[in-house]
């Protein structure tokens, strides 16, 4: 029940994150944004891409900058090092490299070695509240970057207001997220989004199902899946439940592809569910789908009787790796 309460607090954490984002970033000439982060922190960079179509945004879930990014102009590039714990070794490594190359670096963390690095080197630091699992700190991590990059406050207000009502509905008896979890049962969730919009949300659904429900899940995106995976669905999709993430700003041809895909799924007798984003703007619709997926993953965990807090295998992996926090 504690984790359901964490999700109910998501809108208020979005508001707090927005307030923390008042860091006075000079955006003149900025064309490239690199967002380093892993796991629950790393989803931030992926979610930013559809919200800033005029910026080249590069999520970086790795230790070092790819060769193609090393030569970017420091005047045109902002680098965000995002680690909720502040001790994610991949993010620390990438942030150190970005600083050494002269990029403008902003660190977003609740503390740890990343906060120490920022203070020691005079970097902009957004210090967010501690005490959460990183995968439930999304509001604290995403919204400071939205504000730093100049996202429109009116759209943020609309989205957060709508999320408050949605969180209540998803947590109450008869929740559509709970009904979906019951419908999926022991089938493998296969989540489909749209490239350039809900594809990062589909990835978020997959990873939340992995961590919270300890279940295998898969994701893909329209239109790419129509050029490969669709050949396999009819033959090997019996053990899956397909979840189609929809929103009101789809490319018209991608909307058609979703409809054709639904036709195939019906013909093949496969189970599927459409989940539509709610809200007056794209940010609201994307985050409503994120929140729905988070609740869905907890209901799956409840149905299976597993502890969503536990990450024993991840911790054992860190132990075997001799995990370094700097």
mmCIF file of C-alpha atoms in Angstrom:
data_model
loop_
_atom_site.group_PDB
_atom_site.id
_atom_site.type_symbol
_atom_site.label_atom_id
_atom_site.label_comp_id
_atom_site.label_asym_id
_atom_site.label_seq_id
_atom_site.Cartn_x
_atom_site.Cartn_y
_atom_site.Cartn_z
ATOM 1 C CA UNK A 1 0.000 0.000 0.000
ATOM 2 C CA UNK A 2 2.922 2.326 0.596
ATOM 3 C CA UNK A 3 3.813 2.305 -3.075
ATOM 4 C CA UNK A 4 0.265 3.155 -4.124
ATOM 5 C CA UNK A 5 0.555 6.159 -1.824
ATOM 6 C CA UNK A 6 3.824 7.057 -3.585
ATOM 7 C CA UNK A 7 1.943 7.174 -6.884
ATOM 8 C CA UNK A 8 -0.827 9.286 -5.404
ATOM 9 C CA UNK A 9 1.884 11.841 -4.565
ATOM 10 C CA UNK A 10 3.139 12.004 -8.158
ATOM 11 C CA UNK A 11 1.332 15.267 -9.089
ATOM 12 C CA UNK A 12 2.621 17.094 -6.001
ATOM 13 C CA UNK A 13 6.160 15.907 -6.762
ATOM 14 C CA UNK A 14 5.807 17.231 -10.297
ATOM 15 C CA UNK A 15 4.868 20.624 -8.818
ATOM 16 C CA UNK A 16 7.818 20.545 -6.409
ATOM 17 C CA UNK A 17 10.166 19.560 -9.242
ATOM 18 C CA UNK A 18 8.935 22.509 -11.307
ATOM 19 C CA UNK A 19 9.655 24.875 -8.415
ATOM 20 C CA UNK A 20 13.150 23.407 -8.003
ATOM 21 C CA UNK A 21 13.887 24.039 -11.680
ATOM 22 C CA UNK A 22 14.385 27.793 -11.207
ATOM 23 C CA UNK A 23 18.130 27.625 -11.809
ATOM 24 C CA UNK A 24 18.553 30.453 -14.323
ATOM 25 C CA UNK A 25 19.949 28.581 -17.315
ATOM 26 C CA UNK A 26 21.000 30.697 -20.301
ATOM 27 C CA UNK A 27 19.401 28.953 -23.290
ATOM 28 C CA UNK A 28 20.683 31.297 -25.979
ATOM 29 C CA UNK A 29 22.246 29.238 -28.749
ATOM 30 C CA UNK A 30 21.443 25.870 -27.122
ATOM 31 C CA UNK A 31 20.719 23.247 -29.771
ATOM 32 C CA UNK A 32 21.840 20.015 -28.111
ATOM 33 C CA UNK A 33 20.814 18.531 -24.753
ATOM 34 C CA UNK A 34 22.443 15.415 -23.310
ATOM 35 C CA UNK A 35 20.692 13.725 -20.382
ATOM 36 C CA UNK A 36 22.760 11.076 -18.606
ATOM 37 C CA UNK A 37 20.941 8.690 -16.303
ATOM 38 C CA UNK A 38 20.161 5.050 -15.597
ATOM 39 C CA UNK A 39 17.028 3.180 -14.561
ATOM 40 C CA UNK A 40 14.432 5.304 -12.798
ATOM 41 C CA UNK A 41 16.595 8.377 -13.389
ATOM 42 C CA UNK A 42 17.378 7.517 -17.003
ATOM 43 C CA UNK A 43 13.758 7.569 -18.174
ATOM 44 C CA UNK A 44 13.871 11.370 -17.879
ATOM 45 C CA UNK A 45 15.937 11.867 -21.032
ATOM 46 C CA UNK A 46 13.698 9.596 -23.047
ATOM 47 C CA UNK A 47 10.527 11.415 -21.974
ATOM 48 C CA UNK A 48 11.967 14.819 -22.891
ATOM 49 C CA UNK A 49 12.460 14.021 -26.566
ATOM 50 C CA UNK A 50 8.826 14.427 -27.733
ATOM 51 C CA UNK A 51 8.365 17.607 -25.669
ATOM 52 C CA UNK A 52 11.141 19.661 -27.288
ATOM 53 C CA UNK A 53 10.919 19.055 -31.046
ATOM 54 C CA UNK A 54 13.325 21.906 -31.866
ATOM 55 C CA UNK A 55 16.139 20.535 -29.684
ATOM 56 C CA UNK A 56 18.342 17.528 -30.333
ATOM 57 C CA UNK A 57 18.006 15.560 -27.083
ATOM 58 C CA UNK A 58 20.283 12.600 -26.431
ATOM 59 C CA UNK A 59 19.448 10.214 -23.569
ATOM 60 C CA UNK A 60 22.705 8.699 -22.319
ATOM 61 C CA UNK A 61 22.419 5.436 -20.344
ATOM 62 C CA UNK A 62 26.167 4.723 -20.319
ATOM 63 C CA UNK A 63 29.555 5.514 -18.791
ATOM 64 C CA UNK A 64 30.861 7.745 -21.550
ATOM 65 C CA UNK A 65 29.855 10.064 -24.332
ATOM 66 C CA UNK A 66 29.498 8.424 -27.746
ATOM 67 C CA UNK A 67 32.065 9.586 -30.295
ATOM 68 C CA UNK A 68 29.375 11.482 -32.194
ATOM 69 C CA UNK A 69 28.640 13.688 -29.166
ATOM 70 C CA UNK A 70 32.203 14.418 -28.065
ATOM 71 C CA UNK A 71 32.682 17.029 -30.759
ATOM 72 C CA UNK A 72 29.567 19.064 -29.980
ATOM 73 C CA UNK A 73 30.121 22.752 -29.363
ATOM 74 C CA UNK A 74 30.171 23.568 -25.656
ATOM 75 C CA UNK A 75 28.257 26.807 -26.370
ATOM 76 C CA UNK A 76 25.434 24.880 -28.039
ATOM 77 C CA UNK A 77 25.259 21.968 -25.590
ATOM 78 C CA UNK A 78 23.683 21.488 -22.162
ATOM 79 C CA UNK A 79 24.482 18.346 -20.181
ATOM 80 C CA UNK A 80 22.233 17.087 -17.388
ATOM 81 C CA UNK A 81 23.634 14.471 -15.020
ATOM 82 C CA UNK A 82 20.588 12.841 -13.415
ATOM 83 C CA UNK A 83 20.999 10.367 -10.571
ATOM 84 C CA UNK A 84 18.434 10.282 -7.800
ATOM 85 C CA UNK A 85 20.807 8.595 -5.370
ATOM 86 C CA UNK A 86 23.783 10.576 -6.603
ATOM 87 C CA UNK A 87 25.892 7.416 -6.632
ATOM 88 C CA UNK A 88 25.147 5.871 -10.030
ATOM 89 C CA UNK A 89 28.575 4.997 -11.368
ATOM 90 C CA UNK A 90 27.659 5.246 -15.058
ATOM 91 C CA UNK A 91 26.163 8.728 -14.620
ATOM 92 C CA UNK A 92 29.069 9.938 -12.487
ATOM 93 C CA UNK A 93 31.528 8.813 -15.150
ATOM 94 C CA UNK A 94 29.611 10.490 -17.990
ATOM 95 C CA UNK A 95 29.178 13.718 -15.976
ATOM 96 C CA UNK A 96 32.876 13.908 -15.212
ATOM 97 C CA UNK A 97 33.668 13.496 -18.910
ATOM 98 C CA UNK A 98 31.141 16.144 -19.933
ATOM 99 C CA UNK A 99 32.661 18.603 -17.460
ATOM 100 C CA UNK A 100 36.175 17.836 -18.674
ATOM 101 C CA UNK A 101 35.082 18.615 -22.245
ATOM 102 C CA UNK A 102 33.771 22.013 -21.252
ATOM 103 C CA UNK A 103 30.042 21.353 -21.552
ATOM 104 C CA UNK A 104 27.675 23.324 -19.370
ATOM 105 C CA UNK A 105 26.678 20.761 -16.742
ATOM 106 C CA UNK A 106 23.632 20.707 -14.472
ATOM 107 C CA UNK A 107 23.362 17.963 -11.847
ATOM 108 C CA UNK A 108 20.001 16.744 -10.532
ATOM 109 C CA UNK A 109 20.194 14.507 -7.484
ATOM 110 C CA UNK A 110 19.180 14.015 -3.875
ATOM 111 C CA UNK A 111 22.815 13.947 -2.751
ATOM 112 C CA UNK A 112 25.696 11.475 -2.925
ATOM 113 C CA UNK A 113 28.833 11.785 -5.000
ATOM 114 C CA UNK A 114 27.114 13.645 -7.821
ATOM 115 C CA UNK A 115 26.126 16.483 -5.486
ATOM 116 C CA UNK A 116 29.686 16.537 -4.107
ATOM 117 C CA UNK A 117 31.092 16.715 -7.639
ATOM 118 C CA UNK A 118 28.766 19.585 -8.556
ATOM 119 C CA UNK A 119 29.669 21.616 -5.474
ATOM 120 C CA UNK A 120 33.394 20.956 -5.817
ATOM 121 C CA UNK A 121 33.395 22.158 -9.422
ATOM 122 C CA UNK A 122 30.939 25.039 -9.102
ATOM 123 C CA UNK A 123 28.277 23.379 -11.288
ATOM 124 C CA UNK A 124 24.576 24.145 -11.227
ATOM 125 C CA UNK A 125 22.924 21.736 -8.794
ATOM 126 C CA UNK A 126 19.257 20.888 -8.313
ATOM 127 C CA UNK A 127 19.046 19.142 -4.958
ATOM 128 C CA UNK A 128 15.779 17.173 -4.808
ATOM 129 C CA UNK A 129 14.146 15.565 -1.736
ATOM 130 C CA UNK A 130 15.584 12.182 -0.751
ATOM 131 C CA UNK A 131 14.072 9.007 0.652
ATOM 132 C CA UNK A 132 12.327 7.497 -2.393
ATOM 133 C CA UNK A 133 12.997 4.657 -4.759
ATOM 134 C CA UNK A 134 14.410 6.303 -7.913
ATOM 135 C CA UNK A 135 11.621 4.916 -10.078
ATOM 136 C CA UNK A 136 9.103 6.882 -8.006
ATOM 137 C CA UNK A 137 11.040 10.152 -8.049
ATOM 138 C CA UNK A 138 10.168 10.992 -11.666
ATOM 139 C CA UNK A 139 8.351 14.228 -10.832
ATOM 140 C CA UNK A 140 11.375 15.523 -8.932
ATOM 141 C CA UNK A 141 13.751 14.635 -11.776
ATOM 142 C CA UNK A 142 11.800 15.526 -14.927
ATOM 143 C CA UNK A 143 10.219 18.843 -14.037
ATOM 144 C CA UNK A 144 13.399 20.749 -13.119
ATOM 145 C CA UNK A 145 14.672 20.031 -16.635
ATOM 146 C CA UNK A 146 11.361 21.071 -18.199
ATOM 147 C CA UNK A 147 11.653 24.408 -16.425
ATOM 148 C CA UNK A 148 15.359 24.833 -17.133
ATOM 149 C CA UNK A 149 14.669 24.292 -20.852
ATOM 150 C CA UNK A 150 11.890 26.884 -20.889
ATOM 151 C CA UNK A 151 8.795 24.675 -21.073
ATOM 152 C CA UNK A 152 5.590 26.698 -20.903
ATOM 153 C CA UNK A 153 4.253 27.048 -17.355
ATOM 154 C CA UNK A 154 0.625 27.141 -18.491
ATOM 155 C CA UNK A 155 0.969 23.661 -20.008
ATOM 156 C CA UNK A 156 2.590 22.394 -16.821
ATOM 157 C CA UNK A 157 -0.241 23.765 -14.683
ATOM 158 C CA UNK A 158 -2.826 22.097 -16.917
ATOM 159 C CA UNK A 159 -1.041 18.754 -16.829
ATOM 160 C CA UNK A 160 -0.478 18.673 -13.058
ATOM 161 C CA UNK A 161 -4.085 19.641 -12.360
ATOM 162 C CA UNK A 162 -5.347 16.797 -14.536
ATOM 163 C CA UNK A 163 -2.923 14.278 -13.022
ATOM 164 C CA UNK A 164 -4.370 14.880 -9.548
ATOM 165 C CA UNK A 165 -7.780 13.627 -10.614
ATOM 166 C CA UNK A 166 -6.323 10.712 -12.563
ATOM 167 C CA UNK A 167 -4.203 9.525 -9.620
ATOM 168 C CA UNK A 168 -7.337 9.340 -7.483
ATOM 169 C CA UNK A 169 -9.236 7.305 -10.078
ATOM 170 C CA UNK A 170 -6.351 4.894 -10.687
ATOM 171 C CA UNK A 171 -5.984 4.186 -6.975
ATOM 172 C CA UNK A 172 -9.623 3.573 -6.147
ATOM 173 C CA UNK A 173 -11.749 0.455 -6.313
ATOM 174 C CA UNK A 174 -12.596 -0.373 -9.912
ATOM 175 C CA UNK A 175 -9.382 1.241 -11.184
ATOM 176 C CA UNK A 176 -8.891 0.736 -14.952
ATOM 177 C CA UNK A 177 -5.228 -0.048 -14.232
ATOM 178 C CA UNK A 178 -6.279 -2.839 -11.886
ATOM 179 C CA UNK A 179 -8.756 -4.189 -14.450
ATOM 180 C CA UNK A 180 -5.986 -4.257 -17.048
ATOM 181 C CA UNK A 181 -3.684 -6.133 -14.656
ATOM 182 C CA UNK A 182 -6.410 -8.708 -14.076
ATOM 183 C CA UNK A 183 -6.978 -9.042 -17.813
ATOM 184 C CA UNK A 184 -3.271 -9.533 -18.489
ATOM 185 C CA UNK A 185 -3.012 -12.160 -15.746
ATOM 186 C CA UNK A 186 -0.017 -14.397 -16.404
ATOM 187 C CA UNK A 187 0.352 -13.349 -20.025
ATOM 188 C CA UNK A 188 3.447 -11.408 -21.076
ATOM 189 C CA UNK A 189 2.705 -7.676 -21.447
ATOM 190 C CA UNK A 190 3.771 -6.364 -24.856
ATOM 191 C CA UNK A 191 3.501 -2.578 -24.933
ATOM 192 C CA UNK A 192 3.367 -0.579 -28.160
ATOM 193 C CA UNK A 193 3.799 3.182 -28.442
ATOM 194 C CA UNK A 194 4.376 5.658 -31.247
ATOM 195 C CA UNK A 195 7.881 6.688 -32.260
ATOM 196 C CA UNK A 196 8.517 10.301 -31.347
ATOM 197 C CA UNK A 197 5.810 10.415 -28.681
ATOM 198 C CA UNK A 198 4.712 7.417 -26.603
ATOM 199 C CA UNK A 199 7.633 5.090 -27.404
ATOM 200 C CA UNK A 200 9.484 6.283 -24.243
ATOM 201 C CA UNK A 201 6.308 5.719 -22.241
ATOM 202 C CA UNK A 202 6.113 2.149 -23.538
ATOM 203 C CA UNK A 203 9.695 1.664 -22.367
ATOM 204 C CA UNK A 204 8.721 3.054 -18.939
ATOM 205 C CA UNK A 205 5.818 0.574 -18.714
ATOM 206 C CA UNK A 206 8.179 -2.266 -19.526
ATOM 207 C CA UNK A 207 10.773 -1.323 -16.899
ATOM 208 C CA UNK A 208 8.160 -0.699 -14.200
ATOM 209 C CA UNK A 209 6.671 -4.136 -14.857
ATOM 210 C CA UNK A 210 10.203 -5.578 -14.628
ATOM 211 C CA UNK A 211 11.122 -3.923 -11.320
ATOM 212 C CA UNK A 212 7.795 -3.789 -9.522
ATOM 213 C CA UNK A 213 6.070 -6.986 -10.660
ATOM 214 C CA UNK A 214 9.243 -9.008 -11.413
ATOM 215 C CA UNK A 215 7.735 -9.883 -14.791
ATOM 216 C CA UNK A 216 9.202 -10.101 -18.274
ATOM 217 C CA UNK A 217 7.670 -7.517 -20.603
ATOM 218 C CA UNK A 218 8.448 -6.232 -24.078
ATOM 219 C CA UNK A 219 7.914 -2.977 -25.950
ATOM 220 C CA UNK A 220 8.149 -1.683 -29.508
ATOM 221 C CA UNK A 221 6.884 1.288 -31.483
ATOM 222 C CA UNK A 222 4.769 2.221 -34.482
ATOM 223 C CA UNK A 223 5.740 2.505 -37.333
ATOM 224 C CA UNK A 224 8.928 0.423 -36.942
ATOM 225 C CA UNK A 225 7.160 -2.699 -35.640
ATOM 226 C CA UNK A 226 5.151 -2.767 -38.884
ATOM 227 C CA UNK A 227 8.404 -3.519 -40.702
ATOM 228 C CA UNK A 228 9.475 -6.522 -38.617
ATOM 229 C CA UNK A 229 7.664 -7.648 -35.438
ATOM 230 C CA UNK A 230 4.246 -7.802 -37.064
ATOM 231 C CA UNK A 231 5.400 -10.898 -38.978
ATOM 232 C CA UNK A 232 5.818 -12.769 -35.676
ATOM 233 C CA UNK A 233 2.780 -11.605 -33.727
ATOM 234 C CA UNK A 234 0.227 -13.878 -35.364
ATOM 235 C CA UNK A 235 2.400 -16.976 -34.889
ATOM 236 C CA UNK A 236 3.912 -16.389 -31.445
ATOM 237 C CA UNK A 237 1.573 -13.949 -29.715
ATOM 238 C CA UNK A 238 -0.655 -16.431 -27.876
ATOM 239 C CA UNK A 239 1.074 -15.998 -24.549
ATOM 240 C CA UNK A 240 1.040 -12.205 -24.722
ATOM 241 C CA UNK A 241 -1.390 -9.402 -24.018
ATOM 242 C CA UNK A 242 -0.824 -6.397 -26.283
ATOM 243 C CA UNK A 243 -1.195 -2.905 -24.843
ATOM 244 C CA UNK A 244 -1.491 -0.034 -27.326
ATOM 245 C CA UNK A 245 -0.621 3.400 -25.930
ATOM 246 C CA UNK A 246 -2.579 6.074 -27.787
ATOM 247 C CA UNK A 247 -2.739 9.859 -27.656
ATOM 248 C CA UNK A 248 -4.418 12.742 -29.414
ATOM 249 C CA UNK A 249 -1.451 14.023 -31.445
ATOM 250 C CA UNK A 250 -0.483 10.902 -33.371
ATOM 251 C CA UNK A 251 0.810 11.236 -36.913
ATOM 252 C CA UNK A 252 -2.236 10.466 -39.111
ATOM 253 C CA UNK A 253 -0.515 7.530 -40.797
ATOM 254 C CA UNK A 254 0.565 6.111 -37.436
ATOM 255 C CA UNK A 255 -3.032 6.389 -36.220
ATOM 256 C CA UNK A 256 -4.030 4.359 -39.285
ATOM 257 C CA UNK A 257 -1.331 1.804 -38.516
ATOM 258 C CA UNK A 258 -2.731 1.333 -35.003
ATOM 259 C CA UNK A 259 -6.175 0.678 -36.478
ATOM 260 C CA UNK A 260 -4.802 -1.838 -39.001
ATOM 261 C CA UNK A 261 -2.819 -3.529 -36.225
ATOM 262 C CA UNK A 262 -5.999 -3.842 -34.137
ATOM 263 C CA UNK A 263 -7.629 -5.508 -37.118
ATOM 264 C CA UNK A 264 -4.835 -8.069 -37.313
ATOM 265 C CA UNK A 265 -4.979 -8.760 -33.575
ATOM 266 C CA UNK A 266 -8.712 -9.383 -33.838
ATOM 267 C CA UNK A 267 -8.262 -11.694 -36.839
ATOM 268 C CA UNK A 268 -5.574 -13.663 -35.000
ATOM 269 C CA UNK A 269 -7.718 -13.948 -31.861
ATOM 270 C CA UNK A 270 -5.134 -12.227 -29.663
ATOM 271 C CA UNK A 271 -5.961 -10.220 -26.564
ATOM 272 C CA UNK A 272 -5.188 -6.520 -26.531
ATOM 273 C CA UNK A 273 -6.154 -3.289 -24.794
ATOM 274 C CA UNK A 274 -5.944 0.323 -25.898
ATOM 275 C CA UNK A 275 -4.989 2.869 -23.242
ATOM 276 C CA UNK A 276 -5.563 6.493 -24.240
ATOM 277 C CA UNK A 277 -3.734 9.419 -22.741
ATOM 278 C CA UNK A 278 -5.832 11.999 -20.904
ATOM 279 C CA UNK A 279 -5.313 15.731 -20.856
ATOM 280 C CA UNK A 280 -5.476 18.960 -22.816
ATOM 281 C CA UNK A 281 -1.857 18.932 -23.981
ATOM 282 C CA UNK A 282 0.856 16.491 -24.973
ATOM 283 C CA UNK A 283 2.689 16.672 -21.635
ATOM 284 C CA UNK A 284 -0.491 15.806 -19.773
ATOM 285 C CA UNK A 285 -1.317 12.906 -22.064
ATOM 286 C CA UNK A 286 2.172 11.422 -21.897
ATOM 287 C CA UNK A 287 2.326 11.674 -18.106
ATOM 288 C CA UNK A 288 -1.186 10.274 -17.719
ATOM 289 C CA UNK A 289 0.010 7.195 -19.602
ATOM 290 C CA UNK A 290 3.133 7.031 -17.426
ATOM 291 C CA UNK A 291 1.000 7.159 -14.279
ATOM 292 C CA UNK A 292 -1.414 4.523 -15.613
ATOM 293 C CA UNK A 293 1.539 2.225 -16.334
ATOM 294 C CA UNK A 294 3.009 2.744 -12.880
ATOM 295 C CA UNK A 295 -0.290 1.785 -11.229
ATOM 296 C CA UNK A 296 -0.645 -1.162 -13.618
ATOM 297 C CA UNK A 297 2.780 -2.498 -12.581
ATOM 298 C CA UNK A 298 1.848 -2.347 -8.888
ATOM 299 C CA UNK A 299 -1.452 -4.128 -9.468
ATOM 300 C CA UNK A 300 0.443 -6.836 -11.346
ATOM 301 C CA UNK A 301 2.809 -7.151 -8.390
ATOM 302 C CA UNK A 302 -0.144 -7.420 -6.006
ATOM 303 C CA UNK A 303 -1.816 -10.119 -8.094
ATOM 304 C CA UNK A 304 1.411 -12.124 -8.159
ATOM 305 C CA UNK A 305 2.094 -11.567 -4.462
ATOM 306 C CA UNK A 306 5.581 -10.108 -4.931
ATOM 307 C CA UNK A 307 7.196 -7.229 -3.057
ATOM 308 C CA UNK A 308 7.614 -4.288 -5.457
ATOM 309 C CA UNK A 309 10.106 -2.597 -3.103
ATOM 310 C CA UNK A 310 12.618 -5.422 -3.353
ATOM 311 C CA UNK A 311 15.430 -5.296 -5.918
ATOM 312 C CA UNK A 312 17.496 -8.181 -4.578
ATOM 313 C CA UNK A 313 18.949 -9.238 -7.935
ATOM 314 C CA UNK A 314 20.001 -5.696 -8.842
ATOM 315 C CA UNK A 315 21.712 -5.312 -5.467
ATOM 316 C CA UNK A 316 23.438 -8.681 -5.866
ATOM 317 C CA UNK A 317 24.632 -7.640 -9.336
ATOM 318 C CA UNK A 318 26.119 -4.462 -7.848
ATOM 319 C CA UNK A 319 27.844 -6.527 -5.171
ATOM 320 C CA UNK A 320 29.358 -8.853 -7.756
ATOM 321 C CA UNK A 321 30.462 -5.885 -9.862
ATOM 322 C CA UNK A 322 32.170 -4.303 -6.871
ATOM 323 C CA UNK A 323 29.903 -1.267 -7.400
ATOM 324 C CA UNK A 324 31.781 2.038 -7.378
ATOM 325 C CA UNK A 325 30.070 5.254 -6.292
ATOM 326 C CA UNK A 326 32.674 7.584 -7.755
#
